[in-house]
Coordinates of C-alpha atoms and ligand atoms in Angstrom, one line a residue:
M515 CA 38.7 -31.4 -27.7
P516 CA 37.1 -28.4 -27.5
M517 CA 33.4 -27.7 -29.4
P518 CA 33.5 -26.0 -33.0
H519 CA 33.5 -22.6 -32.3
Q520 CA 30.2 -22.2 -35.0
T521 CA 28.5 -24.7 -32.3
F522 CA 29.8 -22.0 -29.5
A523 CA 28.8 -19.1 -31.1
Q524 CA 24.9 -20.6 -31.0
M525 CA 25.5 -22.1 -27.9
A526 CA 26.6 -18.4 -26.5
K527 CA 24.0 -16.6 -28.4
R528 CA 20.9 -18.7 -27.0
R529 CA 22.5 -18.2 -23.4
L530 CA 22.0 -14.3 -23.7
V531 CA 18.8 -14.4 -24.9
G532 CA 16.4 -12.0 -22.5
K533 CA 19.8 -11.4 -20.4
E534 CA 20.4 -7.9 -19.1
G535 CA 22.5 -6.1 -16.9
K536 CA 24.5 -7.6 -14.3
E537 CA 23.2 -11.3 -15.1
R538 CA 23.9 -10.4 -18.7
I539 CA 27.9 -9.8 -17.9
R540 CA 28.0 -12.9 -15.6
V541 CA 26.8 -15.4 -18.3
V542 CA 28.9 -13.7 -20.7
R543 CA 32.4 -14.2 -18.3
E544 CA 31.6 -17.3 -17.7
L545 CA 31.4 -17.6 -21.2
I546 CA 35.3 -16.6 -21.8
A547 CA 36.1 -18.6 -18.8
Q548 CA 35.0 -22.0 -20.6
L549 CA 36.7 -20.8 -24.4
P550 CA 39.8 -22.2 -24.8
D551 CA 42.7 -20.2 -24.9
Y552 CA 44.1 -19.5 -29.0
K553 CA 45.7 -16.6 -29.2
N554 CA 44.2 -16.4 -33.2
G555 CA 41.6 -17.9 -35.0
P556 CA 38.1 -18.3 -34.3
Y557 CA 38.1 -18.9 -30.9
A558 CA 40.0 -15.0 -30.3
D559 CA 37.9 -13.3 -32.5
L560 CA 35.1 -15.1 -30.1
R561 CA 36.8 -14.2 -27.0
K562 CA 36.9 -10.4 -28.2
S563 CA 33.4 -10.5 -28.9
L564 CA 32.5 -11.6 -25.7
L565 CA 34.7 -8.9 -24.2
A566 CA 32.9 -5.6 -26.2
E567 CA 29.6 -7.4 -25.6
I568 CA 30.2 -6.5 -21.4
D569 CA 31.7 -2.9 -22.5
E570 CA 28.2 -3.1 -24.4
T571 CA 26.0 -4.1 -21.5
R572 CA 27.4 -1.8 -19.5
V573 CA 26.8 1.3 -21.8
R574 CA 22.6 -0.4 -22.1
S575 CA 22.6 -0.6 -18.0
N576 CA 24.1 3.0 -18.0
A577 CA 21.8 3.9 -20.4
V578 CA 18.2 2.1 -18.7
H579 CA 19.5 3.3 -15.2
R580 CA 19.6 6.8 -16.5
D581 CA 16.0 6.3 -18.1
S582 CA 14.6 4.8 -15.3
I583 CA 14.1 8.3 -13.8
A584 CA 11.9 9.2 -16.3
V585 CA 8.7 8.9 -15.2
R586 CA 6.7 7.8 -17.0
R587 CA 3.5 9.5 -17.2
E588 CA -0.3 8.4 -16.5
G589 CA -3.7 9.6 -15.9
A590 CA -5.3 12.9 -16.1
A591 CA -2.8 15.0 -14.8
Q592 CA 1.0 14.4 -12.7
I593 CA 1.7 15.8 -9.1
A594 CA 4.7 15.2 -7.3
L595 CA 5.1 15.4 -2.9
V596 CA 8.1 16.7 -2.3
G597 CA 9.6 17.6 0.7
P598 CA 12.8 16.5 2.7
P599 CA 13.4 13.3 3.9
N600 CA 11.3 11.3 6.2
V601 CA 8.7 13.8 6.5
G602 CA 6.2 10.7 5.7
K603 CA 5.7 11.2 1.6
S604 CA 6.4 7.8 0.9
S605 CA 3.6 7.3 3.7
V606 CA 1.1 9.2 2.6
L607 CA 1.5 8.2 -1.3
Q608 CA 0.8 4.5 -0.6
A609 CA -2.1 6.2 2.2
L610 CA -3.5 7.6 -1.5
S611 CA -3.2 4.5 -3.7
E612 CA -2.2 0.5 -4.0
I613 CA 0.7 0.9 -3.7
Q614 CA 3.6 -1.0 -2.0
I615 CA 6.6 1.3 -0.6
K616 CA 9.4 1.2 1.9
T617 CA 9.0 3.8 4.9
G618 CA 11.1 4.3 7.6
D619 CA 12.0 6.5 10.3
Y620 CA 15.4 7.8 8.9
P621 CA 16.1 10.1 5.9
F622 CA 16.4 8.1 1.7
T623 CA 14.3 5.7 2.9
T624 CA 13.1 6.2 -0.9
L625 CA 16.2 6.9 -3.5
R626 CA 14.3 7.0 -7.2
P627 CA 10.8 9.2 -7.8
V628 CA 8.2 6.5 -7.2
P629 CA 4.8 7.1 -9.3
A630 CA 0.9 5.9 -8.3
L631 CA -1.9 6.1 -9.7
T632 CA -4.6 7.5 -7.2
R633 CA -8.5 7.8 -8.0
V634 CA -9.5 11.8 -7.3
N635 CA -13.4 12.8 -7.4
G636 CA -13.3 10.0 -10.3
V637 CA -10.1 10.3 -12.2
L638 CA -7.2 8.7 -12.3
V639 CA -4.4 11.3 -11.1
Q640 CA -0.5 10.1 -10.6
L641 CA 1.2 11.3 -8.0
V642 CA 4.5 11.1 -8.0
E643 CA 7.3 11.0 -4.6
I644 CA 10.1 13.4 -5.7
P645 CA 12.9 12.1 -3.1
G646 CA 15.8 13.0 -2.1
L647 CA 15.8 16.8 -2.9
I648 CA 18.3 18.7 -0.5
G649 CA 19.9 22.0 -0.4
G650 CA 22.4 22.7 -3.3
A651 CA 19.9 20.1 -5.3
A652 CA 19.9 22.9 -8.2
D653 CA 23.6 22.6 -8.6
D654 CA 23.6 18.3 -8.9
R655 CA 24.0 17.3 -5.5
G656 CA 22.1 14.4 -4.5
G657 CA 21.7 14.0 -7.9
G658 CA 19.0 16.8 -7.9
R659 CA 19.4 18.0 -11.2
A660 CA 17.6 14.3 -12.6
L661 CA 15.4 14.7 -9.8
L662 CA 14.3 18.4 -10.4
G663 CA 14.0 17.4 -14.1
V664 CA 11.1 14.8 -12.8
L665 CA 9.2 17.7 -11.5
R666 CA 9.7 19.9 -14.1
A667 CA 6.9 17.9 -15.8
A668 CA 5.2 17.6 -12.9
D669 CA 1.3 19.9 -13.3
A670 CA 1.0 21.1 -9.7
I671 CA 3.0 19.9 -6.5
V672 CA 2.2 19.3 -3.1
F673 CA 5.0 20.6 -0.7
C674 CA 5.5 18.2 2.1
A675 CA 6.0 19.2 5.7
R676 CA 6.6 17.5 8.8
A677 CA 4.8 18.8 11.7
G678 CA 7.2 19.0 14.5
Y679 CA 10.5 19.3 12.0
P680 CA 11.6 22.9 11.4
P681 CA 10.2 24.3 8.5
E682 CA 14.0 25.7 7.2
E683 CA 14.2 22.1 5.8
L684 CA 11.4 22.7 3.5
Q685 CA 12.2 26.3 2.9
T686 CA 15.8 25.0 1.5
V687 CA 14.2 22.8 -1.2
R688 CA 11.7 25.5 -2.3
E689 CA 14.5 27.8 -2.7
E690 CA 16.4 25.0 -5.1
L691 CA 13.4 24.7 -6.9
A692 CA 13.3 28.8 -7.6
R693 CA 16.8 28.4 -8.4
A694 CA 16.1 25.8 -11.4
D695 CA 13.2 27.5 -12.0
I696 CA 10.3 25.7 -11.2
H697 CA 7.3 27.2 -10.2
K698 CA 4.1 25.0 -9.7
P699 CA 0.6 25.7 -8.7
A700 CA 1.3 24.6 -5.2
V701 CA -0.1 22.9 -1.6
L702 CA 1.5 22.4 1.7
A703 CA 0.3 19.2 3.3
V704 CA 1.6 18.9 7.3
T705 CA 2.5 15.7 7.6
R706 CA 1.8 13.5 10.9
A707 CA -0.8 15.9 11.9
D708 CA -1.1 13.4 14.1
E709 CA 1.3 14.0 16.5
A710 CA 0.7 18.6 15.1
T711 CA 0.4 21.0 18.1
D712 CA -0.8 24.6 17.5
V713 CA 2.7 25.9 17.7
D714 CA 3.6 23.9 15.2
M715 CA 1.3 25.0 13.1
N716 CA 1.5 28.2 13.6
R717 CA 5.4 28.3 12.9
L718 CA 4.8 26.3 9.2
A719 CA 2.0 29.4 8.5
R720 CA 4.3 31.5 9.6
A721 CA 7.1 30.0 7.2
F722 CA 4.8 29.7 4.1
P723 CA 2.5 32.2 4.1
D724 CA 1.8 31.4 -0.3
L725 CA 0.6 28.1 0.2
A726 CA -2.7 27.2 1.3
M727 CA -2.2 24.3 4.3
V728 CA -3.7 21.1 4.6
R729 CA -3.4 18.9 7.5
V730 CA -2.6 15.0 7.2
S731 CA -1.9 12.1 9.0
V732 CA -2.1 8.5 7.3
L733 CA -4.1 7.6 10.4
D734 CA -7.3 9.9 10.1
P735 CA -9.0 9.1 6.6
G736 CA -11.0 12.4 6.9
S737 CA -7.1 14.0 6.2
L738 CA -6.8 11.9 3.6
A739 CA -9.7 12.7 1.8
A740 CA -9.1 16.4 2.5
L741 CA -5.8 16.4 0.8
R742 CA -7.9 14.7 -2.1
D743 CA -9.9 17.5 -2.3
A744 CA -6.6 19.6 -2.2
I745 CA -5.1 17.6 -5.2
W746 CA -8.1 18.0 -7.4
G747 CA -8.2 21.5 -6.9
L748 CA -4.2 21.1 -8.0
T749 CA -5.2 20.0 -11.0
G750 CA -7.3 22.8 -12.4
L751 CA -9.8 19.9 -14.5
I752 CA -13.1 19.7 -14.6
R753 CA -15.5 16.8 -14.7
V754 CA -17.6 15.7 -17.0
Y755 CA -19.9 12.9 -17.3
L756 CA -21.3 11.0 -20.5
R757 CA -25.0 10.1 -21.2
S758 CA -25.8 7.9 -23.4
N759 CA -29.2 5.4 -24.1
G760 CA -31.1 7.5 -20.7
S761 CA -27.5 6.0 -18.6
T762 CA -24.6 8.1 -17.6
Q763 CA -21.4 6.4 -17.2
A764 CA -20.1 6.4 -13.3
E765 CA -16.5 7.4 -14.5
P766 CA -16.4 11.2 -15.5
L767 CA -13.8 12.4 -18.3
A768 CA -11.2 15.5 -17.1
L769 CA -11.2 18.5 -19.5
E770 CA -9.1 22.0 -19.4
P771 CA -11.7 24.2 -18.4
G772 CA -12.8 26.0 -21.0
A773 CA -13.6 22.8 -22.8
T774 CA -16.6 22.7 -25.4
V775 CA -18.8 20.1 -26.0
A776 CA -17.0 19.6 -28.9
D777 CA -13.5 18.6 -26.8
V778 CA -16.4 16.3 -25.4
A779 CA -16.9 14.0 -27.8
D780 CA -13.7 14.7 -29.5
S781 CA -11.7 13.2 -26.0
V782 CA -14.8 10.2 -26.9
H783 CA -13.4 9.9 -30.3
H784 CA -11.9 11.8 -32.7
E785 CA -14.1 10.8 -35.0
L786 CA -17.3 11.6 -33.2
G787 CA -15.8 14.8 -32.5
A788 CA -16.0 15.4 -36.2
S789 CA -18.5 14.7 -37.3
F790 CA -22.1 14.9 -34.1
S791 CA -24.3 17.7 -34.5
A792 CA -25.5 18.7 -30.9
A793 CA -25.4 17.7 -27.7
R794 CA -27.6 18.3 -24.7
V795 CA -26.5 19.1 -21.6
W796 CA -27.4 18.5 -17.8
G797 CA -25.7 20.6 -15.3
P798 CA -24.5 23.7 -14.0
S799 CA -23.7 24.9 -17.7
A800 CA -27.3 24.6 -18.7
R801 CA -30.0 27.1 -18.8
F802 CA -31.8 24.0 -17.8
E803 CA -32.0 20.3 -17.7
G804 CA -31.0 18.9 -20.8
Q805 CA -30.8 21.7 -22.8
R806 CA -29.5 21.2 -26.6
V807 CA -26.7 23.1 -27.2
G808 CA -24.4 23.4 -30.5
R809 CA -20.8 22.6 -30.6
E810 CA -18.8 25.6 -29.1
H811 CA -21.2 25.4 -25.6
A812 CA -18.6 25.8 -22.4
V813 CA -19.4 23.1 -20.3
H814 CA -19.0 23.6 -16.9
D815 CA -17.3 21.2 -14.2
T816 CA -19.9 17.7 -13.0
D817 CA -21.5 18.8 -16.6
T818 CA -23.6 15.7 -18.2
V819 CA -23.4 15.6 -21.5
E820 CA -25.3 13.7 -24.3
I821 CA -23.4 13.4 -27.5
L822 CA -26.5 14.0 -30.3
R823 CA -25.2 12.4 -34.0
Ligands
GTP30 N1 2.5 9.2 13.4 C1 3.0 9.3 12.2 N2 3.7 9.0 11.2 C2 4.0 8.9 10.3 C3 2.9 9.2 9.6 N3 3.0 9.3 7.7 C4 4.6 8.8 7.9 N4 5.0 8.3 9.4 C5 6.2 8.2 9.7 O1 6.8 8.6 9.2 C6 8.0 7.9 9.4 C7 9.2 8.6 7.5 O2 8.0 8.2 6.4 P1 8.1 8.1 4.9 O3 6.7 7.3 4.3 O4 9.6 6.7 4.8 O5 9.1 9.5 4.7 P2 9.3 10.2 3.5 O6 9.6 11.5 3.7 O7 9.1 8.8 2.5 O8 10.9 9.8 3.6 P3 12.3 9.0 2.7 O9 12.0 8.4 1.5 O10 13.3 8.7 3.5 O11 12.8 10.9 2.4 C8 8.0 6.0 9.2 O12 8.4 6.0 10.2 C9 6.5 6.5 9.6 O13 5.3 5.1 9.7 C10 2.0 9.9 10.1 O14 0.9 10.5 9.2 N5 1.6 9.9 11.8
MG31 MG1 9.8 8.0 0.9

């Protein structure tokens, strides 16, 4: 005696809660296998709706699949790590952040863009490894179009070239970017610098005369600090420290160059931005320490600002 079809429908619903993708399809198949084999009537209808469920789940998981290539923006700026396979992009990402990511001495270790937050000069910046860019990417070779789409959203690029590799590989990647009309502020990180010879460095300098070079080895903390500085330069942002009740916050605000005291107040709180009257400023933009300024006073990198209500 099969269970009443309403009970079956309820049980099916319960078992599908929270299941997505392959797991959901597996459960649906199990349910179908348990259905009595009637050709008509409520059981036949249940079978039909479960079969439809399989198709819908497939469509949905493909959508999720496509979406996952979109990287959710976090932090004050988004900087892409771009370069041919196996040059050390993931290793650099890992060395600059808390992220645990697979690295390996073979190409295409990383298959999708990987974001990681890092602190640069006290400001949270998002780094994104863009893997797998190859010749023909602009024509969607190797799924290049979606990868270039992620890159288009970034603020700046750290190109990665491995010291001992021929520069042509990175040149190919740059040509694809140019074909996709992607032009961003950029530097060149020469990766695996612990293995770099002068010949390697000269060859890269000749191949990329338009890019400032930073030698980077994940084994050398000094080189990673230099890369952080270069990344900060790429963001183009300025830091402003907030002061209130006589103490200054350790974490700076990150603002666009040209920002005014009004922008500082606004980034603390829109209401404060609308209502405050004046401010005090210490640092590079102040004529003297603690200068009283109006709303339109332009702040400079490393200023300290106290908003007066
Ligand atoms: N000696 C040395 N080896 C490094 C350095 N950085 C990375 N490697 C090695 O280089 C190899 C490739 O590193 P990955 O970080 O996986 O390179 P990737 O560019 O992310 O590679 P794909 O994701 O496959 O494109 C690994 O074996 C790393 O251990 C470095 O600074 N010095
Ligand atoms: Mg990688």
